[in-house]
Coordinates of C-alpha atoms in Angstrom, one line a residue:
M634 CA 8.9 28.6 -29.6
A635 CA 11.7 30.8 -30.8
D636 CA 15.2 29.5 -31.1
H637 CA 17.1 31.3 -28.2
S638 CA 20.3 29.3 -28.8
T639 CA 22.4 32.4 -29.4
H640 CA 21.2 34.3 -26.4
H641 CA 22.5 34.0 -22.9
Q642 CA 21.1 30.6 -21.3
A643 CA 18.5 31.3 -18.6
R644 CA 18.9 29.7 -15.0
V645 CA 17.3 29.8 -11.8
T646 CA 19.3 32.1 -9.6
L647 CA 16.8 32.9 -6.7
P648 CA 17.1 30.4 -3.9
Y649 CA 14.5 27.7 -3.4
P650 CA 11.8 29.1 -1.2
R651 CA 11.4 27.1 2.1
Q652 CA 10.4 27.4 5.6
P653 CA 11.8 25.1 8.5
K654 CA 10.5 21.7 8.3
Y655 CA 9.5 21.5 11.8
G656 CA 8.3 24.5 13.8
Q657 CA 7.3 25.5 17.3
G658 CA 4.3 23.2 17.3
E659 CA 6.4 20.1 16.6
R660 CA 9.0 21.2 19.1
Q661 CA 6.2 21.6 21.9
A662 CA 4.7 18.1 21.0
V663 CA 8.0 16.5 21.3
L664 CA 8.6 18.1 24.6
R665 CA 5.3 17.3 26.0
L666 CA 6.1 13.6 25.3
L667 CA 9.5 13.9 26.9
D668 CA 8.2 15.4 29.9
R669 CA 5.5 12.8 30.1
G670 CA 8.4 10.2 30.1
K671 CA 6.6 7.7 27.9
L672 CA 7.7 7.3 24.2
S673 CA 6.4 3.8 23.4
E674 CA 2.7 3.2 23.1
T675 CA 2.0 -0.4 22.9
G676 CA -1.8 0.2 22.8
R677 CA -3.8 3.1 21.2
G678 CA -1.9 5.7 23.2
E679 CA -2.4 9.4 23.4
A680 CA 0.0 10.4 20.6
T681 CA -1.1 7.7 18.1
A682 CA -4.8 8.1 18.9
A683 CA -4.5 11.9 18.1
L684 CA -2.8 11.3 14.8
E685 CA -5.2 8.5 13.8
D686 CA -8.2 10.6 14.8
A687 CA -6.9 13.5 12.6
F688 CA -6.4 11.1 9.6
A689 CA -9.9 9.8 10.1
E690 CA -11.2 13.3 10.0
M691 CA -9.1 14.2 6.9
T692 CA -10.1 11.1 5.0
G693 CA -13.7 10.5 6.2
T694 CA -12.8 6.9 7.3
P695 CA -14.0 5.5 10.6
H696 CA -11.0 3.1 11.0
V697 CA -7.3 4.2 11.2
L698 CA -4.1 2.4 12.2
S699 CA -0.6 4.0 12.7
F700 CA 2.5 2.1 11.7
N701 CA 6.4 2.7 11.7
S702 CA 6.5 3.1 7.9
G703 CA 4.3 3.6 4.8
T704 CA 5.8 0.1 3.7
A705 CA 4.4 -1.5 6.8
A706 CA 1.0 0.2 6.2
L707 CA 0.9 -1.3 2.7
H708 CA 2.1 -4.8 4.0
A709 CA -0.8 -4.7 6.5
A710 CA -3.2 -3.6 3.9
V711 CA -2.3 -6.2 1.4
H712 CA -2.6 -8.9 4.1
A713 CA -6.0 -7.6 5.1
V714 CA -7.5 -7.2 1.6
A715 CA -5.8 -9.7 -0.9
D716 CA -6.6 -13.4 -1.3
P717 CA -3.3 -15.1 -0.5
D718 CA -3.9 -17.6 -3.5
Q719 CA -3.9 -14.8 -6.1
D720 CA -1.7 -12.0 -7.2
V721 CA -1.7 -8.3 -6.9
A722 CA -1.6 -5.8 -9.6
V723 CA 0.8 -2.9 -9.0
S724 CA 2.3 0.0 -10.9
P725 CA 5.9 0.2 -12.1
M726 CA 5.7 4.0 -11.6
T727 CA 6.3 4.0 -7.8
W728 CA 8.8 3.5 -5.1
I729 CA 9.9 -0.1 -4.8
S730 CA 8.2 -0.6 -1.4
A731 CA 4.9 -0.5 -2.9
I732 CA 5.8 -3.5 -4.9
T733 CA 7.8 -5.4 -2.3
A734 CA 5.1 -4.9 0.4
V735 CA 3.0 -7.4 -1.8
L736 CA 5.7 -10.0 -1.2
H737 CA 6.2 -9.2 2.3
A738 CA 2.5 -10.0 2.7
G739 CA 2.9 -13.3 1.1
R740 CA 1.3 -12.4 -2.3
V741 CA 3.0 -12.0 -5.7
P742 CA 3.0 -8.6 -7.6
V743 CA 2.0 -8.2 -11.2
L744 CA 3.2 -5.2 -12.9
C745 CA 0.7 -3.4 -15.1
D746 CA 1.0 -0.6 -17.5
L747 CA -0.1 3.1 -17.1
E748 CA -2.7 5.2 -18.7
P749 CA -1.5 7.3 -21.5
D750 CA -0.4 10.8 -20.4
S751 CA -0.6 9.8 -16.7
P752 CA 1.6 8.4 -14.1
N753 CA -1.1 6.0 -12.8
L754 CA -2.4 2.5 -13.5
D755 CA -4.7 2.0 -16.6
P756 CA -7.8 0.4 -15.6
A757 CA -8.1 -1.4 -19.0
E758 CA -4.6 -2.9 -18.6
V759 CA -5.5 -4.1 -15.1
A760 CA -8.8 -5.5 -16.4
S761 CA -6.9 -7.5 -19.0
R762 CA -5.0 -9.4 -16.2
S763 CA -7.9 -9.8 -13.8
D764 CA -7.9 -13.6 -14.2
R765 CA -4.6 -13.6 -12.4
I766 CA -5.2 -11.0 -9.8
G767 CA -7.1 -10.8 -6.5
A768 CA -6.4 -7.1 -5.6
V769 CA -4.8 -4.0 -6.9
V770 CA -2.5 -1.5 -5.3
A771 CA -3.1 1.9 -6.9
T772 CA -0.5 4.4 -6.3
H773 CA -1.6 8.1 -6.4
T774 CA 1.7 8.8 -8.3
W775 CA 3.3 12.3 -7.6
G776 CA 0.1 13.3 -6.0
I777 CA -2.2 12.8 -9.1
P778 CA -5.4 10.8 -8.0
A779 CA -5.7 7.4 -9.6
R780 CA -9.0 6.4 -11.1
V781 CA -9.9 4.2 -8.1
D782 CA -13.5 3.6 -9.0
E783 CA -12.7 2.7 -12.5
L784 CA -10.0 0.4 -11.3
T785 CA -12.3 -1.4 -9.1
H786 CA -15.0 -1.6 -11.7
A787 CA -12.7 -2.8 -14.4
S788 CA -10.9 -5.3 -12.5
G789 CA -13.8 -6.5 -10.1
R790 CA -11.2 -6.7 -7.4
P791 CA -10.7 -4.7 -4.2
V792 CA -8.3 -1.6 -4.5
I793 CA -5.6 -0.6 -2.0
E794 CA -4.8 3.1 -2.4
D795 CA -1.3 4.0 -1.9
C796 CA -1.6 7.5 -0.7
S797 CA 2.1 8.1 0.1
H798 CA 2.2 11.1 -2.4
A799 CA -1.3 12.5 -1.9
H800 CA -1.9 13.7 1.6
G801 CA -5.1 15.9 1.5
A802 CA -6.0 15.0 -2.2
L803 CA -9.4 14.4 -3.4
Y804 CA -10.7 12.2 -6.2
R805 CA -14.1 13.3 -7.5
H806 CA -14.9 15.2 -4.4
R807 CA -13.9 12.4 -2.1
P808 CA -10.7 12.1 -0.1
V809 CA -8.1 9.7 -1.2
G810 CA -7.8 6.8 1.2
A811 CA -11.6 6.5 1.4
W812 CA -12.2 5.1 -2.0
G813 CA -10.5 1.6 -1.7
A814 CA -10.8 -1.3 0.6
A815 CA -7.8 0.5 2.3
G816 CA -5.6 3.3 2.0
A817 CA -1.9 3.5 3.1
F818 CA -0.1 6.9 3.7
S819 CA 3.7 7.4 4.3
V820 CA 4.7 10.2 6.9
Q821 CA 8.5 9.7 6.0
E822 CA 10.2 12.9 6.1
S823 CA 10.2 13.8 2.4
K824 CA 6.3 13.5 2.3
A825 CA 3.9 16.4 2.6
V826 CA 3.1 15.3 6.2
S827 CA 6.2 14.2 8.1
G828 CA 6.8 12.3 11.3
G829 CA 10.4 11.5 10.3
E830 CA 9.2 8.0 9.7
G831 CA 5.9 6.3 9.8
G832 CA 2.7 5.2 8.0
V833 CA -0.9 5.3 8.3
L834 CA -3.8 2.8 7.2
T835 CA -7.2 4.0 6.5
T836 CA -10.3 2.0 5.9
T837 CA -14.1 2.1 6.0
D838 CA -14.4 -1.6 6.8
R839 CA -14.0 -2.9 10.4
A840 CA -13.0 -6.4 9.3
V841 CA -10.0 -5.0 7.2
Y842 CA -9.0 -2.8 10.0
E843 CA -8.8 -5.8 12.5
R844 CA -7.0 -8.0 9.9
A845 CA -4.6 -5.3 9.4
M846 CA -4.0 -4.7 13.1
V847 CA -2.8 -8.3 13.7
V848 CA 0.3 -7.3 11.4
G849 CA 2.4 -5.5 14.0
H850 CA 0.3 -4.3 16.9
H851 CA 0.7 -6.9 19.5
P852 CA -0.1 -7.4 22.3
H853 CA -2.2 -4.7 24.0
R854 CA -4.0 -3.1 21.2
L855 CA -5.1 -6.6 19.9
A856 CA -6.3 -7.6 23.4
A857 CA -8.3 -4.3 23.6
E858 CA -9.9 -4.1 20.1
L859 CA -10.1 -7.5 18.4
S860 CA -13.6 -8.7 18.1
S861 CA -13.7 -11.0 14.9
S862 CA -14.2 -14.6 16.1
D863 CA -11.7 -15.8 13.5
L864 CA -9.0 -13.5 14.9
L865 CA -9.4 -13.7 18.5
A866 CA -6.7 -16.6 18.8
L867 CA -4.2 -13.9 17.6
A868 CA -5.2 -11.5 20.5
E869 CA -2.0 -12.1 22.4
T870 CA 0.6 -12.5 19.6
G871 CA -0.8 -11.2 16.5
M872 CA 1.8 -12.1 13.7
A873 CA 4.5 -10.9 16.1
H874 CA 5.7 -8.2 13.9
K875 CA 6.5 -5.0 15.7
F876 CA 5.1 -2.3 13.3
R877 CA 3.9 0.3 15.8
M878 CA 4.6 3.8 15.2
P879 CA 6.7 5.6 17.8
A880 CA 5.0 8.2 19.8
L881 CA 7.5 10.9 18.8
S882 CA 6.8 10.3 15.1
A883 CA 3.1 10.4 15.9
A884 CA 3.1 13.6 17.7
I885 CA 5.3 15.4 15.0
A886 CA 3.1 14.1 12.2
R887 CA -0.1 15.3 14.0
E888 CA 1.4 18.8 14.2
Q889 CA 2.5 18.7 10.5
L890 CA -1.1 17.8 9.5
R891 CA -2.3 21.0 10.9
G892 CA -0.4 23.1 8.5
L893 CA -1.2 20.9 5.4
P894 CA -4.0 23.0 4.0
E895 CA -1.9 26.2 4.1
R896 CA 1.2 24.4 2.5
S897 CA -0.9 22.8 -0.2
A898 CA -2.7 26.2 -1.0
A899 CA 0.7 27.8 -1.6
A900 CA 1.9 24.9 -3.8
S901 CA -1.3 25.1 -5.9
A902 CA -0.8 28.9 -6.3
N903 CA 2.9 28.4 -7.2
L904 CA 2.1 25.8 -9.9
A905 CA -0.7 28.1 -11.4
T906 CA 2.0 30.8 -11.7
L907 CA 4.3 28.4 -13.5
L908 CA 1.7 27.1 -15.9
G909 CA 0.7 30.7 -16.7
V910 CA 4.2 31.5 -17.9
L911 CA 4.6 28.3 -19.8
D912 CA 1.1 28.9 -21.5
H913 CA 2.2 32.4 -22.5
H914 CA 5.3 31.0 -24.2
A915 CA 3.3 28.1 -25.7
A916 CA 5.8 25.8 -24.2
P917 CA 5.7 22.0 -25.1
I918 CA 4.7 21.2 -21.6
T919 CA 1.4 20.0 -20.0
V920 CA 0.4 18.4 -16.8
P921 CA -1.6 15.3 -16.2
A922 CA -5.4 16.1 -16.3
L923 CA -7.5 15.9 -13.1
D924 CA -10.9 14.6 -13.1
E925 CA -13.8 16.9 -12.1
G926 CA -14.0 17.4 -8.3
S927 CA -10.3 16.1 -7.9
V928 CA -7.5 18.0 -6.0
R929 CA -3.9 16.8 -6.3
G930 CA -1.4 16.2 -3.5
W931 CA 2.0 17.7 -3.4
Y932 CA 5.0 15.2 -3.3
G933 CA 6.2 16.2 -6.9
T934 CA 4.7 17.8 -9.9
P935 CA 4.8 15.7 -13.1
L936 CA 5.4 17.8 -16.2
I937 CA 4.8 16.1 -19.5
I938 CA 7.0 17.1 -22.5
T939 CA 4.7 17.0 -25.4
E940 CA 7.4 16.9 -28.1
P941 CA 9.5 13.6 -28.4
V942 CA 12.4 13.4 -26.0
T943 CA 15.2 11.1 -27.3
D944 CA 17.5 11.4 -24.4
P945 CA 15.7 11.9 -21.1
T946 CA 18.9 11.6 -19.1
E947 CA 20.5 14.4 -20.9
L948 CA 17.4 16.6 -20.7
F949 CA 17.2 16.1 -16.8
Q950 CA 20.9 17.0 -16.6
R951 CA 20.4 20.2 -18.6
V952 CA 17.3 21.1 -16.5
T953 CA 18.9 20.5 -13.1
D954 CA 22.1 22.3 -14.3
A955 CA 20.1 25.3 -15.0
G956 CA 19.0 25.3 -11.4
V957 CA 15.4 24.0 -11.9
P958 CA 14.5 21.8 -8.9
L959 CA 13.5 18.3 -10.1
R960 CA 13.0 14.9 -8.4
A961 CA 14.6 12.1 -10.2
L962 CA 12.2 9.4 -11.6
Y963 CA 12.3 6.2 -9.6
P964 CA 14.6 3.5 -11.0
D965 CA 13.1 1.2 -13.7
W966 CA 12.0 -1.5 -11.2
A967 CA 10.9 -3.7 -14.3
A968 CA 14.6 -4.0 -15.1
S969 CA 15.8 -4.3 -11.5
P970 CA 17.6 -7.7 -10.8
L971 CA 15.3 -8.3 -7.7
L972 CA 12.3 -8.4 -10.1
R973 CA 14.0 -9.8 -13.2
D974 CA 15.5 -12.8 -11.6
P975 CA 13.0 -15.3 -10.1
D976 CA 15.7 -17.2 -8.4
L977 CA 17.0 -14.1 -6.6
L978 CA 13.4 -13.0 -5.6
H979 CA 12.9 -16.6 -4.3
R980 CA 15.9 -16.3 -2.1
C981 CA 14.5 -13.0 -0.6
W982 CA 10.9 -14.2 -0.4
P983 CA 11.1 -18.2 -0.3
H984 CA 7.3 -18.5 -0.5
V985 CA 7.4 -17.2 -4.1
H986 CA 8.5 -20.2 -6.1
P987 CA 10.2 -19.4 -9.4
G988 CA 7.4 -21.1 -11.3
R989 CA 4.9 -18.7 -9.8
Y990 CA 6.5 -15.5 -10.6
T991 CA 7.0 -14.2 -14.1
P992 CA 9.3 -11.3 -14.7
A993 CA 7.8 -8.3 -16.5
D994 CA 8.2 -8.1 -20.3
P995 CA 9.1 -4.6 -21.2
R996 CA 7.0 -4.8 -24.4
D997 CA 4.0 -4.8 -22.2
F998 CA 4.5 -1.3 -20.9
P999 CA 4.6 1.2 -23.7
N1000 CA 2.9 3.9 -21.7
Y1001 CA 5.2 3.5 -18.7
Y1002 CA 8.3 3.6 -20.9
R1003 CA 6.9 6.7 -22.8
A1004 CA 6.3 8.4 -19.4
R1005 CA 9.9 7.6 -18.4
R1006 CA 11.0 9.5 -21.5
Q1007 CA 8.6 12.4 -21.5
L1008 CA 8.2 13.2 -17.7
L1009 CA 10.1 15.8 -15.7
V1010 CA 9.0 15.9 -12.0
L1011 CA 9.1 19.2 -10.5
K1012 CA 9.7 20.2 -6.8
V1013 CA 6.9 22.9 -6.2
P1014 CA 7.6 25.1 -2.9
Y1015 CA 5.1 25.0 -0.1
V1016 CA 5.8 28.8 0.4
L1017 CA 4.1 31.2 -1.9
A1018 CA 6.8 32.4 -4.3
P1019 CA 5.5 33.9 -7.5
D1020 CA 8.8 35.5 -8.5
Y1021 CA 10.7 32.2 -8.0
M1022 CA 8.2 30.2 -10.1
E1023 CA 8.2 32.7 -13.0
Q1024 CA 12.0 32.4 -13.1
V1025 CA 11.7 28.6 -12.9
A1026 CA 9.1 28.7 -15.9
H1027 CA 11.3 31.0 -18.0
T1028 CA 14.4 28.7 -17.4
L1029 CA 12.3 25.7 -18.4
V1030 CA 11.1 27.4 -21.7
D1031 CA 14.9 28.4 -22.4
V1032 CA 16.3 25.0 -21.7
L1033 CA 13.6 23.1 -23.5
T1034 CA 13.9 25.4 -26.7
R1035 CA 17.7 24.8 -26.7
F1036 CA 17.3 21.0 -26.2
L1037 CA 14.6 20.3 -28.7
T1038 CA 16.0 22.7 -31.4
K1039 CA 19.5 21.4 -31.2
G1040 CA 18.8 17.9 -29.9
A1041 CA 20.6 16.0 -27.3

């Protein structure tokens, strides 16, 4: 790459391409509910059933449960899948809820390292800890499908897919959310499919579905659907959490799901434009490789800087100052007081005795910390915008050239 340090610094001047988050379809869906005069569905009501059926069709799974958050969906999935006497492997490159949902469900999380040049869990690393774990929560981070089959094979344990970043994604020709013992999607407002707030659990296993249902779906849905003899005593109360999805959220998310293929196609074309310009300039940027037959989701797009980055905070600041739309990496949860101090964690979750939980040792996560240095997570528009993406690409080339040539 040439040194442009004496030239005028490039920046993104075009506005970020966007369309209204919620359109006429969502408005009409909300008005229909208001006219009906029924916004709470204590059973499998019309709005929640429509959303669950749509997720069943998208993922090819026969059993779907809606929840009031992705966190609640993960909580229910862990409860339904993981042995309570064993721990659960989790990724540090995720939102904190994918870790604390394990604690909500009465299990203990074990942080594991990532694959090299990937934001996802390393099957070999999970396998090395398999004597401790009873299940794996695999986040499809930034929409990049995790190797669910390899995680299952390597660990010998059931895998729960955290699909919060990966609506509509495929792994090796099969939808995410259908590979593991259960999948959990978020429909929080920042996600590719939004209900404002909400979550959805998918599974091919009726027993997992029923065990998940007792976490937050009392009383009418339990009374109508429970059939497992070991759960019938909970038909009236469940676990007495109230994790049902509001009907308004379900109706909005159902309409959002209709437009997902069009939004995803636009994002894919936008990324192709960006990568074409970066390749033309031989920019030191790559993206995580997808397995054959895989299609990514669109929460954020991880760009891997292939030359060493000594000050990632300064690089992030320079890139955002130039107008490039980035998502900040999640905080380093391995260094968070909540997960560093066993006594603090015990105060929040008294069932986790300090002797049972071991804080992560940063030396065990070389790939994770390398990813934190080398990743930029780009926001790719859902509206076709070749001119904008070309300007973003040229700006990235210019900023990286200056940063890597002169240093931070």
